[in-house]
Amino acid sequence: MDKYKQLKEEAYLANLEIPKQGLAIYTWGNVSAYDEKLGVFAIKPSGVSYDKLQVNDMVIVDLNGDKVEGKLNPSSDTQTHLELYKNFDSIGGICHTHSPYATAWAQAMKSIPLLGTTHADHLANPIICTKPLSKEQVENGYEKNTGILIYETFKNPTLGQEILNVGPYPKSPLIAKENPMVLVGGHGPFSWGKDAITSVYNARVLEEVAKMAMWVNNLNPNFNQLPQHIIKKHYERKHGKNAYYGQK
Amino acid sequence: MDKYKQLKEEAYLANLEIPKQGLAIYTWGNVSAYDEKLGVFAIKPSGVSYDKLQVNDMVIVDLNGDKVEGKLNPSSDTQTHLELYKNFDSIGGICHTHSPYATAWAQAMKSIPLLGTTHADHLANPIICTKPLSKEQVENGYEKNTGILIYETFKNPTLGQEILNVGPYPKSPLIAKENPMVLVGGHGPFSWGKDAITSVYNARVLEEVAKMAMWVNNLNPNFNQLPQHIIKKHYERKHGKNAYYGQK
Amino acid sequence: MDKYKQLKEEAYLANLEIPKQGLAIYTWGNVSAYDEKLGVFAIKPSGVSYDKLQVNDMVIVDLNGDKVEGKLNPSSDTQTHLELYKNFDSIGGICHTHSPYATAWAQAMKSIPLLGTTHADHLANPIICTKPLSKEQVENGYEKNTGILIYETFKNPTLGQEILNVGPYPKSPLIAKENPMVLVGGHGPFSWGKDAITSVYNARVLEEVAKMAMWVNNLNPNFNQLPQHIIKKHYERKHGKNAYYGQK
Amino acid sequence: MDKYKQLKEEAYLANLEIPKQGLAIYTWGNVSAYDEKLGVFAIKPSGVSYDKLQVNDMVIVDLNGDKVEGKLNPSSDTQTHLELYKNFDSIGGICHTHSPYATAWAQAMKSIPLLGTTHADHLANPIICTKPLSKEQVENGYEKNTGILIYETFKNPTLGQEILNVGPYPKSPLIAKENPMVLVGGHGPFSWGKDAITSVYNARVLEEVAKMAMWVNNLNPNFNQLPQHIIKKHYERKHGKNAYYGQK
């Protein structure tokens, strides 16, 4: 009996959702699924294309970063996933892609301003873009430091990139559970959620929001942030304590 | 025997048209179908994805906003649909999506100018974008006030957003039947029609017109509105009393 | 025995190619096939969607514009097709769509400059955009005058719109056979060819060239026309008397 | 027994990948597969559409440019492939397309700056765009001179076009094996790889990188090149001597 069977299946199905949602070509994305009780996560093997991927190709890694099960090498981004699981509360899945609109924002080194209810339905803050990693951060554990950079920037958002056209980033820390996505400057998007499939859902949300925001900038370079009372309303009708969106 | 069977089927099929036409991902859209004689409309349940939707999931709501039939919660936008059915004549279906080009215009807070015959084949005026809702409108019945904002802006279009590059909005009221689409500032598109499927058709028209108009702005920022005599000709050959487009 | 059978089949198959190539949604396009010997053309019926279209729905029209066979009304653009068959030599098919990039150029009232070999592989001149029709032209035979405007502009290209960023239009007449596409200002593209399916091919070429040229303008607003010696080479290796592209 | 059977099959399958990856419409692309031991390459026949292509339509050409086997004419770009096989080491496949984003860059006469890790995962330099061919180069062996222009520009990159927004091209020669793609000014992309299918993979990479870079330019016209230490890290973790991406 395989105690990781369910976790591998969850990771496997979520990885297949990446090409289905058009979030990456070839092998340019990976998802992991985390089991807090077992203290391990299942992650896509490195460089395997989605159409050849099998459930049992998933690699099981523990919180020391050691491989617990699996024949293949885990994703080269494994250390980034690990750091996020260790430092962010209540996360059960992480997704990384190179989806084109979100990646363009990351390469442009700009945080995505909050311009509409599509964005506010999912998070109540701009989508932060980190600074690019320094030479030292790259040379001494690049992937691990990518994870550290993300949560350091969440703790102190003023370390992040300017929000396009709207000004510097706010000073209060961001809560990972309520802000399930980030851009790494010069690289691309990472997203997360209560489980693996939700992390891919959030990757798709990010791509759609990134696309809309780019077009807004084309249509009206003098745009403003969505008024705060609308942000609050949309976020809370889906995620607040009196949320009334969806079914109970 | 189910007296709402046909209405639910109409609403169901029109909701399935949303993903088929690429107008929304996941659950980001809803359609309702209205029966004037029965005084009720059938609407998509809240937060149910299109691939899991069943005919009998449709929720029947009357003009007091009360649920008449159905196990699930109706769309969170139900009150907006209700206001439009109560205040706009001759409407048998309403569609709301977050289609990306139309939503970008709504987020840019600009009305879409009338630039070509593709637009004039469907309506003879710019596509109005409302102001965003005020704090008070949001806090005291947000969805109901979204509906009220739409028809108030139709009664007095100068309340709407400026038409990109063309100037302030015209002063005469807009007739809903002849102008079957609107943008809600900071939110996205609503459209309607003689029945539910036509409201989705108009959502698709709006998305295509929004896309073309954005590209015109890229190619020639000094564009002008289409000459009035061409607007009139194209609108009337399809919708005028001597219309000659299509089959009798 | 039906002497128009083959012509109707040619028109029918070419019409189906419009949605297959993504050139129009719903009923927003039409193709006709012309038989010079019979002196008639087969054209799509007005307002019928592609998925319901049948071979025998095609309408046969003669060069007086009279319906010779068919139960349905022909396309509302029939008079435009008729004028082009009467005035352009060696044309066996005509296609009209509202494909979005080409239509954006038509709405922007700009002719498409010749910027690359993709364009020069098909024609050796910019793609002309006509002026919009005048009030008188619209009120006294709109569709017929659309056809007249096209060939008058081909006879005297200086009547057309300025070529984006490159200057006024050249003075020598354009030969229809060698320049199988045009934009009607404020409306959209018409294309033609030796038969119906080639006219749809040219509509697809126009859409791709229009897309590329818009992006060039985004990347480098100071672009220049492709050097004349490359234009000549690419056009002639496919269409010149010593053409060596393709199979004999 | 057909000693070219395997080579033709490799070329055939790689050509089918072009439409599958959305890199060309109709016949607007071609791939060849090279066998160094046999001293020949298999290439797509000229002007044959992908849906009609058969394995045995592939044409075998030797390094003198002579046809060794095949009933059809080889691609009109055969001489370009030939020059690249003769002059670039370690290349087993070449792909040419008119994919729209890459072609837009080629028409804009700009080299693509290195803006993100998606690009650095595949090559550590900007993607060079050559100058357009001169009148003399066009008239005296156009396709052969296209190949010569590419490797001359690789030998001396300062002959290439300016890198958008980042400045003149670096002075050191480019190694073809490590820089498997190029833009020909005014024309479009060529790419190569260790075999035919890898050359198509690189064509797809180029299209994605070209798309992202265009959007970066839209979002932030003051963009900078990705820091050199991140370029180096990403390129070397996939291609360096201590590469750790993928499986062994």
PDB file of C-alpha atoms in Angstrom, chain A:
ATOM      1  CA  MET A   1       0.000   0.000   0.000  1.00  0.00           C
ATOM      2  CA  ASP A   2       1.269   3.390  -0.980  1.00  0.00           C
ATOM      3  CA  LYS A   3       0.612   6.077   1.641  1.00  0.00           C
ATOM      4  CA  TYR A   4       1.497   8.800  -0.881  1.00  0.00           C
ATOM      5  CA  LYS A   5      -0.920   7.550  -3.532  1.00  0.00           C
ATOM      6  CA  GLN A   6      -3.580  10.191  -2.998  1.00  0.00           C
ATOM      7  CA  LEU A   7      -1.046  13.014  -2.798  1.00  0.00           C
ATOM      8  CA  LYS A   8       0.655  11.927  -6.023  1.00  0.00           C
ATOM      9  CA  GLU A   9      -2.700  11.734  -7.752  1.00  0.00           C
ATOM     10  CA  GLU A  10      -3.623  15.209  -6.584  1.00  0.00           C
ATOM     11  CA  ALA A  11      -0.303  16.599  -7.851  1.00  0.00           C
ATOM     12  CA  TYR A  12      -0.581  14.673 -11.108  1.00  0.00           C
ATOM     13  CA  LEU A  13      -4.080  15.935 -11.935  1.00  0.00           C
ATOM     14  CA  ALA A  14      -3.151  19.493 -11.055  1.00  0.00           C
ATOM     15  CA  ASN A  15      -0.080  19.327 -13.320  1.00  0.00           C
ATOM     16  CA  LEU A  16      -2.283  18.194 -16.217  1.00  0.00           C
ATOM     17  CA  GLU A  17      -4.455  21.247 -15.645  1.00  0.00           C
ATOM     18  CA  ILE A  18      -1.510  23.508 -16.624  1.00  0.00           C
ATOM     19  CA  PRO A  19      -1.558  22.736 -20.368  1.00  0.00           C
ATOM     20  CA  LYS A  20      -5.369  22.376 -20.304  1.00  0.00           C
ATOM     21  CA  GLN A  21      -5.639  25.972 -19.096  1.00  0.00           C
ATOM     22  CA  GLY A  22      -2.987  27.158 -21.575  1.00  0.00           C
ATOM     23  CA  LEU A  23      -0.624  28.240 -18.795  1.00  0.00           C
ATOM     24  CA  ALA A  24       2.573  26.690 -20.152  1.00  0.00           C
ATOM     25  CA  ILE A  25       3.999  25.021 -23.246  1.00  0.00           C
ATOM     26  CA  TYR A  26       6.282  21.966 -23.184  1.00  0.00           C
ATOM     27  CA  THR A  27       7.610  21.521 -19.629  1.00  0.00           C
ATOM     28  CA  TRP A  28       7.467  25.161 -18.559  1.00  0.00           C
ATOM     29  CA  GLY A  29       5.478  24.769 -15.383  1.00  0.00           C
ATOM     30  CA  ASN A  30       5.115  22.617 -12.296  1.00  0.00           C
ATOM     31  CA  VAL A  31       2.685  22.014  -9.453  1.00  0.00           C
ATOM     32  CA  SER A  32       3.151  20.410  -6.071  1.00  0.00           C
ATOM     33  CA  ALA A  33       0.639  19.109  -3.509  1.00  0.00           C
ATOM     34  CA  TYR A  34       1.453  19.262   0.200  1.00  0.00           C
ATOM     35  CA  ASP A  35       0.263  16.997   2.996  1.00  0.00           C
ATOM     36  CA  GLU A  36       0.834  18.764   6.295  1.00  0.00           C
ATOM     37  CA  LYS A  37       0.295  15.626   8.420  1.00  0.00           C
ATOM     38  CA  LEU A  38       2.729  13.509   6.453  1.00  0.00           C
ATOM     39  CA  GLY A  39       5.123  16.461   6.238  1.00  0.00           C
ATOM     40  CA  VAL A  40       5.840  15.855   2.547  1.00  0.00           C
ATOM     41  CA  PHE A  41       4.843  17.201  -0.829  1.00  0.00           C
ATOM     42  CA  ALA A  42       4.469  15.537  -4.240  1.00  0.00           C
ATOM     43  CA  ILE A  43       5.984  17.475  -7.138  1.00  0.00           C
ATOM     44  CA  LYS A  44       6.378  17.128 -10.907  1.00  0.00           C
ATOM     45  CA  PRO A  45       9.643  15.549 -12.071  1.00  0.00           C
ATOM     46  CA  SER A  46      12.025  17.923 -13.857  1.00  0.00           C
ATOM     47  CA  GLY A  47      11.795  18.323 -17.643  1.00  0.00           C
ATOM     48  CA  VAL A  48       9.062  15.739 -18.282  1.00  0.00           C
ATOM     49  CA  SER A  49       6.412  16.920 -20.751  1.00  0.00           C
ATOM     50  CA  TYR A  50       2.755  16.866 -19.653  1.00  0.00           C
ATOM     51  CA  ASP A  51       1.638  14.385 -22.317  1.00  0.00           C
ATOM     52  CA  LYS A  52       4.139  11.786 -21.075  1.00  0.00           C
ATOM     53  CA  LEU A  53       3.622  12.376 -17.375  1.00  0.00           C
ATOM     54  CA  GLN A  54       2.408   9.439 -15.218  1.00  0.00           C
ATOM     55  CA  VAL A  55       1.009   9.470 -11.685  1.00  0.00           C
ATOM     56  CA  ASN A  56       3.963   7.477 -10.421  1.00  0.00           C
ATOM     57  CA  ASP A  57       6.444   9.949 -11.901  1.00  0.00           C
ATOM     58  CA  MET A  58       5.521  12.343  -9.094  1.00  0.00           C
ATOM     59  CA  VAL A  59       8.387  12.782  -6.638  1.00  0.00           C
ATOM     60  CA  ILE A  60       7.811  12.862  -2.867  1.00  0.00           C
ATOM     61  CA  VAL A  61       9.988  15.359  -0.991  1.00  0.00           C
ATOM     62  CA  ASP A  62      10.071  16.054   2.754  1.00  0.00           C
ATOM     63  CA  LEU A  63      10.567  19.382   4.531  1.00  0.00           C
ATOM     64  CA  ASN A  64      14.328  18.877   4.689  1.00  0.00           C
ATOM     65  CA  GLY A  65      14.286  18.851   0.904  1.00  0.00           C
ATOM     66  CA  ASP A  66      15.161  15.148   0.777  1.00  0.00           C
ATOM     67  CA  LYS A  67      13.586  12.820  -1.754  1.00  0.00           C
ATOM     68  CA  VAL A  68      11.443  10.260   0.107  1.00  0.00           C
ATOM     69  CA  GLU A  69      10.045   8.396  -2.899  1.00  0.00           C
ATOM     70  CA  GLY A  70      10.358   8.474  -6.680  1.00  0.00           C
ATOM     71  CA  LYS A  71      12.770   7.439  -9.405  1.00  0.00           C
ATOM     72  CA  LEU A  72      13.059  10.757 -11.189  1.00  0.00           C
ATOM     73  CA  ASN A  73      14.628  14.070 -10.226  1.00  0.00           C
ATOM     74  CA  PRO A  74      12.097  16.498  -8.818  1.00  0.00           C
ATOM     75  CA  SER A  75      11.446  19.868 -10.484  1.00  0.00           C
ATOM     76  CA  SER A  76      14.461  22.187 -10.470  1.00  0.00           C
ATOM     77  CA  ASP A  77      12.196  24.630  -8.619  1.00  0.00           C
ATOM     78  CA  THR A  78      11.656  22.204  -5.712  1.00  0.00           C
ATOM     79  CA  GLN A  79      13.576  24.322  -3.193  1.00  0.00           C
ATOM     80  CA  THR A  80      11.318  27.288  -3.958  1.00  0.00           C
ATOM     81  CA  HIS A  81       8.220  25.191  -3.233  1.00  0.00           C
ATOM     82  CA  LEU A  82       9.841  23.925  -0.046  1.00  0.00           C
ATOM     83  CA  GLU A  83      10.585  27.399   1.318  1.00  0.00           C
ATOM     84  CA  LEU A  84       7.011  28.513   0.656  1.00  0.00           C
ATOM     85  CA  TYR A  85       5.510  25.471   2.410  1.00  0.00           C
ATOM     86  CA  LYS A  86       7.776  26.089   5.389  1.00  0.00           C
ATOM     87  CA  ASN A  87       7.015  29.776   5.687  1.00  0.00           C
ATOM     88  CA  PHE A  88       3.479  30.343   4.526  1.00  0.00           C
ATOM     89  CA  ASP A  89       0.588  29.084   6.666  1.00  0.00           C
ATOM     90  CA  SER A  90      -2.354  27.091   5.345  1.00  0.00           C
ATOM     91  CA  ILE A  91      -0.991  26.308   1.915  1.00  0.00           C
ATOM     92  CA  GLY A  92      -1.678  22.910   0.363  1.00  0.00           C
ATOM     93  CA  GLY A  93      -0.495  23.447  -3.221  1.00  0.00           C
ATOM     94  CA  ILE A  94       1.911  25.595  -5.241  1.00  0.00           C
ATOM     95  CA  CYS A  95       1.978  26.270  -8.976  1.00  0.00           C
ATOM     96  CA  HIS A  96       4.711  27.823 -11.097  1.00  0.00           C
ATOM     97  CA  THR A  97       4.287  28.643 -14.797  1.00  0.00           C
ATOM     98  CA  HIS A  98       5.671  30.936 -17.494  1.00  0.00           C
ATOM     99  CA  SER A  99       2.200  32.050 -18.648  1.00  0.00           C
ATOM    100  CA  PRO A 100       2.854  34.859 -21.122  1.00  0.00           C
ATOM    101  CA  TYR A 101       0.949  37.872 -19.751  1.00  0.00           C
ATOM    102  CA  ALA A 102       1.980  37.317 -16.129  1.00  0.00           C
ATOM    103  CA  THR A 103       5.562  36.690 -17.235  1.00  0.00           C
ATOM    104  CA  ALA A 104       5.561  39.908 -19.277  1.00  0.00           C
ATOM    105  CA  TRP A 105       4.655  41.830 -16.097  1.00  0.00           C
ATOM    106  CA  ALA A 106       7.435  40.034 -14.202  1.00  0.00           C
ATOM    107  CA  GLN A 107       9.923  40.908 -16.954  1.00  0.00           C
ATOM    108  CA  ALA A 108       8.698  44.506 -17.019  1.00  0.00           C
ATOM    109  CA  MET A 109       9.515  44.614 -13.279  1.00  0.00           C
ATOM    110  CA  LYS A 110       6.121  46.073 -12.356  1.00  0.00           C
ATOM    111  CA  SER A 111       3.535  45.026  -9.784  1.00  0.00           C
ATOM    112  CA  ILE A 112       0.012  44.687 -11.229  1.00  0.00           C
ATOM    113  CA  PRO A 113      -2.357  47.410 -10.011  1.00  0.00           C
ATOM    114  CA  LEU A 114      -5.844  46.473  -8.795  1.00  0.00           C
ATOM    115  CA  LEU A 115      -8.062  47.808 -11.595  1.00  0.00           C
ATOM    116  CA  GLY A 116     -11.281  45.829 -11.512  1.00  0.00           C
ATOM    117  CA  THR A 117     -13.645  43.446  -9.783  1.00  0.00           C
ATOM    118  CA  THR A 118     -12.181  40.427 -11.621  1.00  0.00           C
ATOM    119  CA  HIS A 119      -9.032  41.041  -9.599  1.00  0.00           C
ATOM    120  CA  ALA A 120     -10.865  42.020  -6.376  1.00  0.00           C
ATOM    121  CA  ASP A 121     -12.932  38.811  -6.518  1.00  0.00           C
ATOM    122  CA  HIS A 122      -9.680  36.983  -5.719  1.00  0.00           C
ATOM    123  CA  LEU A 123      -7.443  39.319  -3.740  1.00  0.00           C
ATOM    124  CA  ALA A 124      -7.771  42.781  -2.257  1.00  0.00           C
ATOM    125  CA  ASN A 125      -4.242  44.020  -3.061  1.00  0.00           C
ATOM    126  CA  PRO A 126      -2.108  44.616  -6.116  1.00  0.00           C
ATOM    127  CA  ILE A 127      -0.180  41.554  -7.287  1.00  0.00           C
ATOM    128  CA  ILE A 128       3.309  42.191  -6.064  1.00  0.00           C
ATOM    129  CA  CYS A 129       6.396  41.739  -8.230  1.00  0.00           C
ATOM    130  CA  THR A 130       9.603  41.091  -6.299  1.00  0.00           C
ATOM    131  CA  LYS A 131      12.947  42.604  -7.130  1.00  0.00           C
ATOM    132  CA  PRO A 132      15.201  40.330  -9.195  1.00  0.00           C
ATOM    133  CA  LEU A 133      17.572  38.200  -7.092  1.00  0.00           C
ATOM    134  CA  SER A 134      20.993  39.690  -6.365  1.00  0.00           C
ATOM    135  CA  LYS A 135      24.240  38.082  -7.521  1.00  0.00           C
ATOM    136  CA  GLU A 136      24.781  36.657  -4.057  1.00  0.00           C
ATOM    137  CA  GLN A 137      21.245  35.281  -3.817  1.00  0.00           C
ATOM    138  CA  VAL A 138      21.684  33.591  -7.180  1.00  0.00           C
ATOM    139  CA  GLU A 139      25.044  32.036  -6.416  1.00  0.00           C
ATOM    140  CA  ASN A 140      24.226  30.701  -2.947  1.00  0.00           C
ATOM    141  CA  GLY A 141      21.103  28.598  -3.396  1.00  0.00           C
ATOM    142  CA  TYR A 142      19.171  30.208  -6.204  1.00  0.00           C
ATOM    143  CA  GLU A 143      15.900  28.293  -5.924  1.00  0.00           C
ATOM    144  CA  LYS A 144      15.836  28.378  -2.121  1.00  0.00           C
ATOM    145  CA  ASN A 145      16.511  32.125  -2.210  1.00  0.00           C
ATOM    146  CA  THR A 146      13.682  32.606  -4.693  1.00  0.00           C
ATOM    147  CA  GLY A 147      11.336  31.231  -2.032  1.00  0.00           C
ATOM    148  CA  ILE A 148      12.929  33.377   0.670  1.00  0.00           C
ATOM    149  CA  LEU A 149      12.680  36.489  -1.530  1.00  0.00           C
ATOM    150  CA  ILE A 150       8.946  35.869  -1.985  1.00  0.00           C
ATOM    151  CA  TYR A 151       8.105  35.654   1.690  1.00  0.00           C
ATOM    152  CA  GLU A 152      10.484  38.461   2.649  1.00  0.00           C
ATOM    153  CA  THR A 153       8.712  40.671   0.119  1.00  0.00           C
ATOM    154  CA  PHE A 154       5.353  39.599   1.562  1.00  0.00           C
ATOM    155  CA  LYS A 155       6.559  40.559   5.028  1.00  0.00           C
ATOM    156  CA  ASN A 156       7.717  43.940   3.742  1.00  0.00           C
ATOM    157  CA  PRO A 157       6.005  44.835   0.467  1.00  0.00           C
ATOM    158  CA  THR A 158       8.048  48.022   0.038  1.00  0.00           C
ATOM    159  CA  LEU A 159      10.831  45.661  -1.096  1.00  0.00           C
ATOM    160  CA  GLY A 160       8.712  44.839  -4.154  1.00  0.00           C
ATOM    161  CA  GLN A 161       8.514  46.645  -7.481  1.00  0.00           C
ATOM    162  CA  GLU A 162       6.482  49.785  -7.972  1.00  0.00           C
ATOM    163  CA  ILE A 163       2.835  49.246  -8.887  1.00  0.00           C
ATOM    164  CA  LEU A 164       2.429  50.376 -12.485  1.00  0.00           C
ATOM    165  CA  ASN A 165       1.164  53.918 -12.661  1.00  0.00           C
ATOM    166  CA  VAL A 166      -0.241  53.864  -9.137  1.00  0.00           C
ATOM    167  CA  GLY A 167       2.832  54.402  -7.005  1.00  0.00           C
ATOM    168  CA  PRO A 168       5.004  52.604  -4.424  1.00  0.00           C
ATOM    169  CA  TYR A 169       3.874  49.454  -2.669  1.00  0.00           C
ATOM    170  CA  PRO A 170       1.902  49.678   0.626  1.00  0.00           C
ATOM    171  CA  LYS A 171       3.796  49.166   3.897  1.00  0.00           C
ATOM    172  CA  SER A 172       1.748  46.559   5.723  1.00  0.00           C
ATOM    173  CA  PRO A 173       2.692  42.872   5.326  1.00  0.00           C
ATOM    174  CA  LEU A 174       0.698  40.691   2.939  1.00  0.00           C
ATOM    175  CA  ILE A 175      -0.990  37.543   4.269  1.00  0.00           C
ATOM    176  CA  ALA A 176      -0.158  34.637   1.947  1.00  0.00           C
ATOM    177  CA  LYS A 177      -3.504  32.904   2.377  1.00  0.00           C
ATOM    178  CA  GLU A 178      -5.383  36.027   1.232  1.00  0.00           C
ATOM    179  CA  ASN A 179      -2.912  36.950  -1.514  1.00  0.00           C
ATOM    180  CA  PRO A 180      -2.320  33.669  -3.317  1.00  0.00           C
ATOM    181  CA  MET A 181      -0.028  34.863  -6.122  1.00  0.00           C
ATOM    182  CA  VAL A 182       3.204  36.706  -6.778  1.00  0.00           C
ATOM    183  CA  LEU A 183       5.528  37.653  -9.629  1.00  0.00           C
ATOM    184  CA  VAL A 184       9.261  37.085  -9.290  1.00  0.00           C
ATOM    185  CA  GLY A 185      11.045  39.964 -11.039  1.00  0.00           C
ATOM    186  CA  GLY A 186      12.568  38.913 -14.357  1.00  0.00           C
ATOM    187  CA  HIS A 187      11.247  35.375 -13.958  1.00  0.00           C
ATOM    188  CA  GLY A 188       7.489  34.783 -13.730  1.00  0.00           C
ATOM    189  CA  PRO A 189       4.483  33.844 -11.603  1.00  0.00           C
ATOM    190  CA  PHE A 190       4.107  31.599  -8.567  1.00  0.00           C
ATOM    191  CA  SER A 191       0.678  30.941  -7.043  1.00  0.00           C
ATOM    192  CA  TRP A 192      -0.695  28.802  -4.270  1.00  0.00           C
ATOM    193  CA  GLY A 193      -3.926  27.712  -2.589  1.00  0.00           C
ATOM    194  CA  LYS A 194      -5.559  25.349  -0.123  1.00  0.00           C
ATOM    195  CA  ASP A 195      -4.693  22.457  -2.464  1.00  0.00           C
ATOM    196  CA  ALA A 196      -2.826  21.827  -5.716  1.00  0.00           C
ATOM    197  CA  ILE A 197      -5.776  22.358  -8.066  1.00  0.00           C
ATOM    198  CA  THR A 198      -6.577  25.682  -6.400  1.00  0.00           C
ATOM    199  CA  SER A 199      -3.001  26.817  -6.952  1.00  0.00           C
ATOM    200  CA  VAL A 200      -3.489  26.223 -10.701  1.00  0.00           C
ATOM    201  CA  TYR A 201      -6.835  28.045 -10.550  1.00  0.00           C
ATOM    202  CA  ASN A 202      -4.990  31.007  -9.048  1.00  0.00           C
ATOM    203  CA  ALA A 203      -2.343  30.811 -11.789  1.00  0.00           C
ATOM    204  CA  ARG A 204      -5.165  31.084 -14.347  1.00  0.00           C
ATOM    205  CA  VAL A 205      -6.716  34.009 -12.453  1.00  0.00           C
ATOM    206  CA  LEU A 206      -3.357  35.775 -12.433  1.00  0.00           C
ATOM    207  CA  GLU A 207      -2.911  35.304 -16.185  1.00  0.00           C
ATOM    208  CA  GLU A 208      -6.388  36.726 -16.914  1.00  0.00           C
ATOM    209  CA  VAL A 209      -5.918  39.669 -14.558  1.00  0.00           C
ATOM    210  CA  ALA A 210      -2.452  40.374 -16.041  1.00  0.00           C
ATOM    211  CA  LYS A 211      -3.938  40.402 -19.560  1.00  0.00           C
ATOM    212  CA  MET A 212      -6.773  42.766 -18.675  1.00  0.00           C
ATOM    213  CA  ALA A 213      -4.448  45.129 -16.793  1.00  0.00           C
ATOM    214  CA  MET A 214      -2.075  45.356 -19.771  1.00  0.00           C
ATOM    215  CA  TRP A 215      -4.956  46.308 -22.043  1.00  0.00           C
ATOM    216  CA  VAL A 216      -6.246  48.895 -19.567  1.00  0.00           C
ATOM    217  CA  ASN A 217      -2.809  50.497 -19.709  1.00  0.00           C
ATOM    218  CA  ASN A 218      -3.123  50.596 -23.511  1.00  0.00           C
ATOM    219  CA  LEU A 219      -6.574  52.177 -23.439  1.00  0.00           C
ATOM    220  CA  ASN A 220      -6.066  54.677 -20.649  1.00  0.00           C
ATOM    221  CA  PRO A 221      -2.545  55.328 -19.320  1.00  0.00           C
ATOM    222  CA  ASN A 222      -4.098  57.655 -16.707  1.00  0.00           C
ATOM    223  CA  PHE A 223      -6.034  54.858 -15.032  1.00  0.00           C
ATOM    224  CA  ASN A 224      -6.635  54.815 -11.286  1.00  0.00           C
ATOM    225  CA  GLN A 225      -6.923  51.962  -8.806  1.00  0.00           C
ATOM    226  CA  LEU A 226     -10.466  50.616  -8.336  1.00  0.00           C
ATOM    227  CA  PRO A 227     -12.164  52.551  -5.487  1.00  0.00           C
ATOM    228  CA  GLN A 228     -11.456  50.895  -2.126  1.00  0.00           C
ATOM    229  CA  HIS A 229     -15.144  50.357  -1.265  1.00  0.00           C
ATOM    230  CA  ILE A 230     -15.612  48.227  -4.421  1.00  0.00           C
ATOM    231  CA  ILE A 231     -12.449  46.224  -3.739  1.00  0.00           C
ATOM    232  CA  LYS A 232     -13.681  45.478  -0.234  1.00  0.00           C
ATOM    233  CA  LYS A 233     -17.189  44.544  -1.367  1.00  0.00           C
ATOM    234  CA  HIS A 234     -16.042  42.126  -4.082  1.00  0.00           C
ATOM    235  CA  TYR A 235     -13.379  40.486  -1.960  1.00  0.00           C
ATOM    236  CA  GLU A 236     -15.688  40.045   1.007  1.00  0.00           C
ATOM    237  CA  ARG A 237     -18.732  38.800  -0.858  1.00  0.00           C
ATOM    238  CA  LYS A 238     -16.554  35.844  -1.893  1.00  0.00           C
ATOM    239  CA  HIS A 239     -14.072  35.529   0.977  1.00  0.00           C
ATOM    240  CA  GLY A 240     -15.336  37.567   3.955  1.00  0.00           C
ATOM    241  CA  LYS A 241     -17.039  36.114   7.022  1.00  0.00           C
ATOM    242  CA  ASN A 242     -20.447  36.973   5.556  1.00  0.00           C
ATOM    243  CA  ALA A 243     -19.558  35.725   2.079  1.00  0.00           C
ATOM    244  CA  TYR A 244     -22.610  34.953  -0.035  1.00  0.00           C
ATOM    245  CA  TYR A 245     -21.034  33.871  -3.332  1.00  0.00           C
ATOM    246  CA  GLY A 246     -21.377  30.210  -4.345  1.00  0.00           C
ATOM    247  CA  GLN A 247     -23.137  27.376  -2.485  1.00  0.00           C
ATOM    248  CA  LYS A 248     -22.730  26.419   1.180  1.00  0.00           C
TER     249      LYS A 248
END
